[in-house]
mmCIF file of C-alpha atoms in Angstrom:
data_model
loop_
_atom_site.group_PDB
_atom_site.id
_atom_site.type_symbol
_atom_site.label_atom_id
_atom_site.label_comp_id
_atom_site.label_asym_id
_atom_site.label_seq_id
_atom_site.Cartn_x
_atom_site.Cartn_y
_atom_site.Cartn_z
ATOM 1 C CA UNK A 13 -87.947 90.627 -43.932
ATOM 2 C CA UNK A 14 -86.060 93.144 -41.893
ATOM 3 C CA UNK A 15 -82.334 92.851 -40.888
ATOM 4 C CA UNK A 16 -80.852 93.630 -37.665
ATOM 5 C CA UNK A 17 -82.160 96.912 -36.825
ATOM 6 C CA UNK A 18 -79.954 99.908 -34.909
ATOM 7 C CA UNK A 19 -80.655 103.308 -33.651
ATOM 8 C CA UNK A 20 -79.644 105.660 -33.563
ATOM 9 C CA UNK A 21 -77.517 105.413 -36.657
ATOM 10 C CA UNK A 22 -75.655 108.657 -35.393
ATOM 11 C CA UNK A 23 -75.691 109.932 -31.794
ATOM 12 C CA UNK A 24 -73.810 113.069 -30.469
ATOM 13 C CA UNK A 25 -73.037 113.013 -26.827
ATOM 14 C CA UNK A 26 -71.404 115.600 -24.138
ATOM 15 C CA UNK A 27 -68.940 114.257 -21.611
ATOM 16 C CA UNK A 28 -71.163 112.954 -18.936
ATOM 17 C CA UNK A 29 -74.083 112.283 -20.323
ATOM 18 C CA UNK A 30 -75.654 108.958 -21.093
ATOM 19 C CA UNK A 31 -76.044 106.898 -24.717
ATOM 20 C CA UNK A 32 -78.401 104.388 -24.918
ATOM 21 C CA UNK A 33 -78.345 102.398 -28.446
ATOM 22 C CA UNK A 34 -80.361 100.175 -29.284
ATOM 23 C CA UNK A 35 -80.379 97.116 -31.340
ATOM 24 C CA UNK A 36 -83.573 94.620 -32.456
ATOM 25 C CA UNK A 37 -82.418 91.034 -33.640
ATOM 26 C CA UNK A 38 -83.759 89.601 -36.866
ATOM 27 C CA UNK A 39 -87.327 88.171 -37.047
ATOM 28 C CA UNK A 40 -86.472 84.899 -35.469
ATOM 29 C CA UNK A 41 -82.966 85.016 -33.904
ATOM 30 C CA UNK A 42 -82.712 84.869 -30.164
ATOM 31 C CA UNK A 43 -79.121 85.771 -29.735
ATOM 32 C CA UNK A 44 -77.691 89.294 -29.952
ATOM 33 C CA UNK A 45 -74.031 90.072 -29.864
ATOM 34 C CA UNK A 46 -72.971 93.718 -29.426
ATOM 35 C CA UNK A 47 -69.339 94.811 -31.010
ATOM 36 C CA UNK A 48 -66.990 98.146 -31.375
ATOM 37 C CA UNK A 49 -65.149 99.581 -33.853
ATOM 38 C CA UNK A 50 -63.247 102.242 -33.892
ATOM 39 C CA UNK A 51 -61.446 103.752 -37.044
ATOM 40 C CA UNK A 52 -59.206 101.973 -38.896
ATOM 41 C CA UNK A 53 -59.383 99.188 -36.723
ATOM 42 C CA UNK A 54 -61.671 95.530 -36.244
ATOM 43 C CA UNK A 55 -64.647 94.484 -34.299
ATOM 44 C CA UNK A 56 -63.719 94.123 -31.019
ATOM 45 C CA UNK A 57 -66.382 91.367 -29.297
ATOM 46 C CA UNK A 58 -68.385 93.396 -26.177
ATOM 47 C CA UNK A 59 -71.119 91.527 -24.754
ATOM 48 C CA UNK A 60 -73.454 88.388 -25.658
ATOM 49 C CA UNK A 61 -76.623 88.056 -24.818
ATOM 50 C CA UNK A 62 -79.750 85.747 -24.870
ATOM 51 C CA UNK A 63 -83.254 87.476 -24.098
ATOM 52 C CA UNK A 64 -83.013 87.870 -20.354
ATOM 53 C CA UNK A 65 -79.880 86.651 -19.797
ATOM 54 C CA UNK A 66 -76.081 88.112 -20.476
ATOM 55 C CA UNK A 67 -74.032 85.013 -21.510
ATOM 56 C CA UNK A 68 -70.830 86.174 -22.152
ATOM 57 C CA UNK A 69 -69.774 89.879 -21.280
ATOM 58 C CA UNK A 70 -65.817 89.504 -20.990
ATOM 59 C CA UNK A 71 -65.611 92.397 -23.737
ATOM 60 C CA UNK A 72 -67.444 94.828 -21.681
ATOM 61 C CA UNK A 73 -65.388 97.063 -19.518
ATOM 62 C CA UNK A 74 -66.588 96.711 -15.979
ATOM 63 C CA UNK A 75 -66.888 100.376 -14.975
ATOM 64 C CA UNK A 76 -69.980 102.302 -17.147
ATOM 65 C CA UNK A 77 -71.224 99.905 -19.693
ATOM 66 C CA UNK A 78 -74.198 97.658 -19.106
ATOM 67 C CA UNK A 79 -76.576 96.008 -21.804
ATOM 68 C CA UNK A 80 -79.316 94.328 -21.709
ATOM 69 C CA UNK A 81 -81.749 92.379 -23.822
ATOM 70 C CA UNK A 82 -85.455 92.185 -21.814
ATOM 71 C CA UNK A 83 -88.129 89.982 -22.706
ATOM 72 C CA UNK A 84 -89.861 92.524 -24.939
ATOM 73 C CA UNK A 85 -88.381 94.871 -26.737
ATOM 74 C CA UNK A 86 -84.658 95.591 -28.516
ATOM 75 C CA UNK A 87 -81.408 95.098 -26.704
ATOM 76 C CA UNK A 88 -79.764 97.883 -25.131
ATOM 77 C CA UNK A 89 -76.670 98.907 -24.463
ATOM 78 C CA UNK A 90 -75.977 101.910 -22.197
ATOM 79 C CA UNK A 91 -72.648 104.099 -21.793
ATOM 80 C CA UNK A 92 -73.040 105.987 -18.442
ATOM 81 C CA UNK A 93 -70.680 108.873 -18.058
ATOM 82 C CA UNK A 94 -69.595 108.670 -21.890
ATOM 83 C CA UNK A 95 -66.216 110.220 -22.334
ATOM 84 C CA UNK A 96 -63.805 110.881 -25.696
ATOM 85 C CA UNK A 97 -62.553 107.618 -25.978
ATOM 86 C CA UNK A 98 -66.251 105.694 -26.129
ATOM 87 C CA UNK A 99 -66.467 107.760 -29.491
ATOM 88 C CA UNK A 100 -66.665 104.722 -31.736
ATOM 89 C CA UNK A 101 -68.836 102.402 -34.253
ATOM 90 C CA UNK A 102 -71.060 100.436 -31.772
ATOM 91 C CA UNK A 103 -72.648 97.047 -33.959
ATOM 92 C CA UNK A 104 -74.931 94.940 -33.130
ATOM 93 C CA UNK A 105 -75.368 91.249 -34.492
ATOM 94 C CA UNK A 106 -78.018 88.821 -34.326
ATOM 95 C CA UNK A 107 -78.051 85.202 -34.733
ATOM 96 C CA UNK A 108 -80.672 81.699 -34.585
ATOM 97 C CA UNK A 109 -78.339 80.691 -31.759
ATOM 98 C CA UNK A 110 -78.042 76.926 -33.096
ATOM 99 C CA UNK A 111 -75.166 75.568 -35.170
ATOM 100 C CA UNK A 112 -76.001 77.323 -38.705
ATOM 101 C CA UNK A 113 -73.931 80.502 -38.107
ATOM 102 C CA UNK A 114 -76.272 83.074 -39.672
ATOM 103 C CA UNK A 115 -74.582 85.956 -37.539
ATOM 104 C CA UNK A 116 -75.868 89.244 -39.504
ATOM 105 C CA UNK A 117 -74.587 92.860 -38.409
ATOM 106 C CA UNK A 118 -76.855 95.876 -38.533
ATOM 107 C CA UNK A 119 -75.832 98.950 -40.034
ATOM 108 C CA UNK A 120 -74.044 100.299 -36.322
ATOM 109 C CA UNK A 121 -74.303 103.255 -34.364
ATOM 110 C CA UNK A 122 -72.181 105.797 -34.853
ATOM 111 C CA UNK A 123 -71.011 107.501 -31.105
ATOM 112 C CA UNK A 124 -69.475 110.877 -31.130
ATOM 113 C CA UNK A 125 -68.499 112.325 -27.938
ATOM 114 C CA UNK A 126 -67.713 116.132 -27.473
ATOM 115 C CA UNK B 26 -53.767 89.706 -28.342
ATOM 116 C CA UNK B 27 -55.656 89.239 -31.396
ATOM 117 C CA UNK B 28 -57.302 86.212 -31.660
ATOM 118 C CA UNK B 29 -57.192 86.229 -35.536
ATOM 119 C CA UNK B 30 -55.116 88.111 -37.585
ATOM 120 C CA UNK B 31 -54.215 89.086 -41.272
ATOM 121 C CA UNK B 32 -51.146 89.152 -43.238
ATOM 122 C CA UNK B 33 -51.200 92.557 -45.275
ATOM 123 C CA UNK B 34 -53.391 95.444 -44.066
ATOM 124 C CA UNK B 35 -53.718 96.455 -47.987
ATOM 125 C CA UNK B 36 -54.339 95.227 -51.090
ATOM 126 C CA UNK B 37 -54.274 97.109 -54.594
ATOM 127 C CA UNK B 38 -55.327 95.041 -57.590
ATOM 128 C CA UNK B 39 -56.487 96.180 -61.614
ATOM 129 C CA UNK B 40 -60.161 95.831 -61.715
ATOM 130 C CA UNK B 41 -60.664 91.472 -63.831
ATOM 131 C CA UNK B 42 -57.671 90.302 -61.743
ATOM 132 C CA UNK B 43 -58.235 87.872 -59.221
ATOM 133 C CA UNK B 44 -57.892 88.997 -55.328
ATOM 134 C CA UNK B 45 -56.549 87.174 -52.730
ATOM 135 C CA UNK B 46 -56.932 88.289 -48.808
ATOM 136 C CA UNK B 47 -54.857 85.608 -46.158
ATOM 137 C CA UNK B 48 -55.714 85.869 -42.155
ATOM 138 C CA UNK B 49 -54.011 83.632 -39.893
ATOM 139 C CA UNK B 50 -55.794 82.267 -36.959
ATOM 140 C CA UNK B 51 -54.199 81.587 -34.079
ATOM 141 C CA UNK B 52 -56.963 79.121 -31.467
ATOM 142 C CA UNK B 53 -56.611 75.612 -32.587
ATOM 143 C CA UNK B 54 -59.875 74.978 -31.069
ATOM 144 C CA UNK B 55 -61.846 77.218 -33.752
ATOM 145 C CA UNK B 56 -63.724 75.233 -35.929
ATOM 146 C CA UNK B 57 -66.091 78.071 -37.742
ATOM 147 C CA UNK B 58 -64.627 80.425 -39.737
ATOM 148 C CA UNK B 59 -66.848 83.726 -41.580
ATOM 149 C CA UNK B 60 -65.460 86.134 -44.106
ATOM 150 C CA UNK B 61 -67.196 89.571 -43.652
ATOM 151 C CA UNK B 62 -67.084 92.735 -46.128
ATOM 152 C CA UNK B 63 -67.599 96.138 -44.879
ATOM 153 C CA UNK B 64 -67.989 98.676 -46.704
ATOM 154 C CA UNK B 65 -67.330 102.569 -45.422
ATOM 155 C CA UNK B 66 -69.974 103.782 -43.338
ATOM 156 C CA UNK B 67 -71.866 100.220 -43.396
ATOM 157 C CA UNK B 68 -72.239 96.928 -41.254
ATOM 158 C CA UNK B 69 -70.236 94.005 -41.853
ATOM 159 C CA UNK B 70 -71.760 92.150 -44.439
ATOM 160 C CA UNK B 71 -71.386 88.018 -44.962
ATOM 161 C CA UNK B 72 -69.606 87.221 -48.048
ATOM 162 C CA UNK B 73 -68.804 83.242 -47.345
ATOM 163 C CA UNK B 74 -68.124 81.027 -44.101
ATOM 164 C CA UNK B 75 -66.681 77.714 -43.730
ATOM 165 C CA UNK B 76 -66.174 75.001 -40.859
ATOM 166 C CA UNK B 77 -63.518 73.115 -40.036
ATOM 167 C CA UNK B 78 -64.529 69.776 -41.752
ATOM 168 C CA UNK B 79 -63.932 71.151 -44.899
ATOM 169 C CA UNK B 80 -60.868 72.702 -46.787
ATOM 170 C CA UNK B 81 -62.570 74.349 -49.317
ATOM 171 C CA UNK B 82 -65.997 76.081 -50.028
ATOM 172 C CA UNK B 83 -67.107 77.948 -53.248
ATOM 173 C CA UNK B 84 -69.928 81.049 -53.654
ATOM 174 C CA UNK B 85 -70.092 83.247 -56.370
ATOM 175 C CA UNK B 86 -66.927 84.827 -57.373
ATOM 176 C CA UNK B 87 -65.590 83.858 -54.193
ATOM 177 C CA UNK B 88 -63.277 80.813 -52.336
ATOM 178 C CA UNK B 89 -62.649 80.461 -49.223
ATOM 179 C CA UNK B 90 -59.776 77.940 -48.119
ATOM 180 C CA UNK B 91 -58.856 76.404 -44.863
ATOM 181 C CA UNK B 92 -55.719 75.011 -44.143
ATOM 182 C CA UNK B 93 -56.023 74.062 -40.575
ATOM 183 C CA UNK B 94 -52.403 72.680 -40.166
ATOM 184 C CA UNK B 95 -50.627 76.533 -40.408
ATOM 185 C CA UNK B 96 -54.417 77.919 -39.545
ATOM 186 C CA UNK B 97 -54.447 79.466 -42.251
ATOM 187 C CA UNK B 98 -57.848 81.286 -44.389
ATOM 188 C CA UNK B 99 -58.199 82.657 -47.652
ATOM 189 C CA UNK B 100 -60.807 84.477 -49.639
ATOM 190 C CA UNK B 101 -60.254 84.117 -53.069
ATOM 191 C CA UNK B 102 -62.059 86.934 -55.420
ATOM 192 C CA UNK B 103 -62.181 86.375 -58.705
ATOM 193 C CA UNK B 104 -62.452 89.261 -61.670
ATOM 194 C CA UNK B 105 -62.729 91.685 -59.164
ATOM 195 C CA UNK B 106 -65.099 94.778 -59.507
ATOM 196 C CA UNK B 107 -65.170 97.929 -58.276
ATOM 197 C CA UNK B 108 -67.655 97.177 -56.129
ATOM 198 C CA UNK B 109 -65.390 94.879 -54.028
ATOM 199 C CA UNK B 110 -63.322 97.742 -53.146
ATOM 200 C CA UNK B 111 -63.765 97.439 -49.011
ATOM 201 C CA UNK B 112 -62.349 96.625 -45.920
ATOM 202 C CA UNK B 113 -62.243 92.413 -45.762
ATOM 203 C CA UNK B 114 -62.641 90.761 -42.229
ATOM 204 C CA UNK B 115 -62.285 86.681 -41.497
ATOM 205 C CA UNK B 116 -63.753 86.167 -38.003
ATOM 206 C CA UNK B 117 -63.998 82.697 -36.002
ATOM 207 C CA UNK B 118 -65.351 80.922 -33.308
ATOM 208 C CA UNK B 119 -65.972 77.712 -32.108
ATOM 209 C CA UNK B 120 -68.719 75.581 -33.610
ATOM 210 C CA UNK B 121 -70.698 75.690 -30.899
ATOM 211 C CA UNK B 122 -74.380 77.213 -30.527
ATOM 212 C CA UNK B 123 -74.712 80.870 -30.090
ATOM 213 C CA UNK B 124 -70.191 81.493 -28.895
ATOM 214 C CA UNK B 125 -69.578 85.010 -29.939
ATOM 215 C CA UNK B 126 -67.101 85.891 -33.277
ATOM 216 C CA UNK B 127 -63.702 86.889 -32.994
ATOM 217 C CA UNK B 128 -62.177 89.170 -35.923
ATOM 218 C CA UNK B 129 -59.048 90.307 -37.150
ATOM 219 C CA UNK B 130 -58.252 93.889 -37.875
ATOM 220 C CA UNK B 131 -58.847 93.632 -41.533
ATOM 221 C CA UNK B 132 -57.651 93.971 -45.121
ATOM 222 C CA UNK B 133 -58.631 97.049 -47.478
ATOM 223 C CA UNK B 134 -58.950 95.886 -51.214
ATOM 224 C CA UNK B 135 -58.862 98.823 -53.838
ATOM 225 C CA UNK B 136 -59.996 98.143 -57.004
ATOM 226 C CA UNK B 137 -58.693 100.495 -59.862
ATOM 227 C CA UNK B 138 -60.424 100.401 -63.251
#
């Protein structure tokens, strides 16, 4: 029974370019939630999103990020233009999306940006 | 500003003593409350939640305690290992289906033996 699953776990980027990471929910759980940390500090809440649909994305700064979760496949979330500063833990969570809680994290993407 | 906070960013304890991480919350309205461990280079992984009806829930080695009137949450660790050395988050929402978590910055236990 798989876990949330992430990849890349590690991703090295150039100023400029693109990352794309991507995150597939637990067998079962609808709901995806995507998060950043960066060092020494907590999970800061980006985006939430249903399959299809982005429910709740007042986390997500409005210029360069986007994410998405289509009908088939994992959720992704892209960083156009990537810069120093994205250079962070990127996690993904899953959950049934009913009242029992059951948010689990996957093991995060770790962005570097040179 | 943070949502949810905690009260000491560190925590040394002797390795059989029992551990206890605080986090203050500061949304009235929360109702669901989830203590997360995370160890270095890993995902945050569930150690115990707890909702708002309640006070007080019990897992293995672990307590969680609510005090809604101060908004206050514990985790409780008792005989700590080793193994618990990590950073500790409590995170909250409302009860409500599918509302994201918000967490606090976090607590690093050290266990010496």
């Amino acid at each position: 029974n798989a876990g949330v699953m992430q990849n890349p776990r590690h991703l090295v980027r150039r100023r400029g370019q693109e990352a794309r990471l991507r995150c597939s929910p637990m067998k079962g759980h609808s709901h995806v939630y995507w998060y950043r940390q960066l060092p020494e500090e907590g999970l800061k809440f980006m985006v939430y999103l249903q399959k299809e649909n982005i429910i709740d994305e007042s986390g997500m700064p409005k210029e360069r990020f986007s994410a998405e979760f289509p009908k088939e496949g994992p959720s992704i979330l892209r960083i156009q233009q990537v810069v120093r500063g994205d250079s962070a833990a990127y996690f993904c969570a899953s959950s049934p999306g009913d009242r029992s809680g059951g948010y689990t994290f996957g093991s995060g993407t770790r962005l570097t940006v040179v | 500003g943070e949502s949810v906070g905690l009260h000491l960013p560190t925590l040394s304890v002797q390795e059989g003593d029992n551990s206890i991480i605080n986090c203050a919350y500061s949304n009235s309205a929360s109702d669901y409350f989830i203590w997360y461990k995370q160890e270095s280079g890993k995902g945050p992984q569930f150690i115990i939640d707890i909702r708002s009806n309640m006070d007080k829930r019990q897992g293995q080695r672990v307590t969680v305690l609510l005090n809604k009137t101060v908004k206050h949450l514990s985790l409780q660790i008792a005989a700590t290992q080793p193994g618990d050395s990590a950073v500790y988050f409590c995170a909250e929402n409302l009860d409500q289906a599918g509302t994201a978590l918000i967490f606090g910055k976090g607590t690093t236990l050290s266990v010496s033996s």
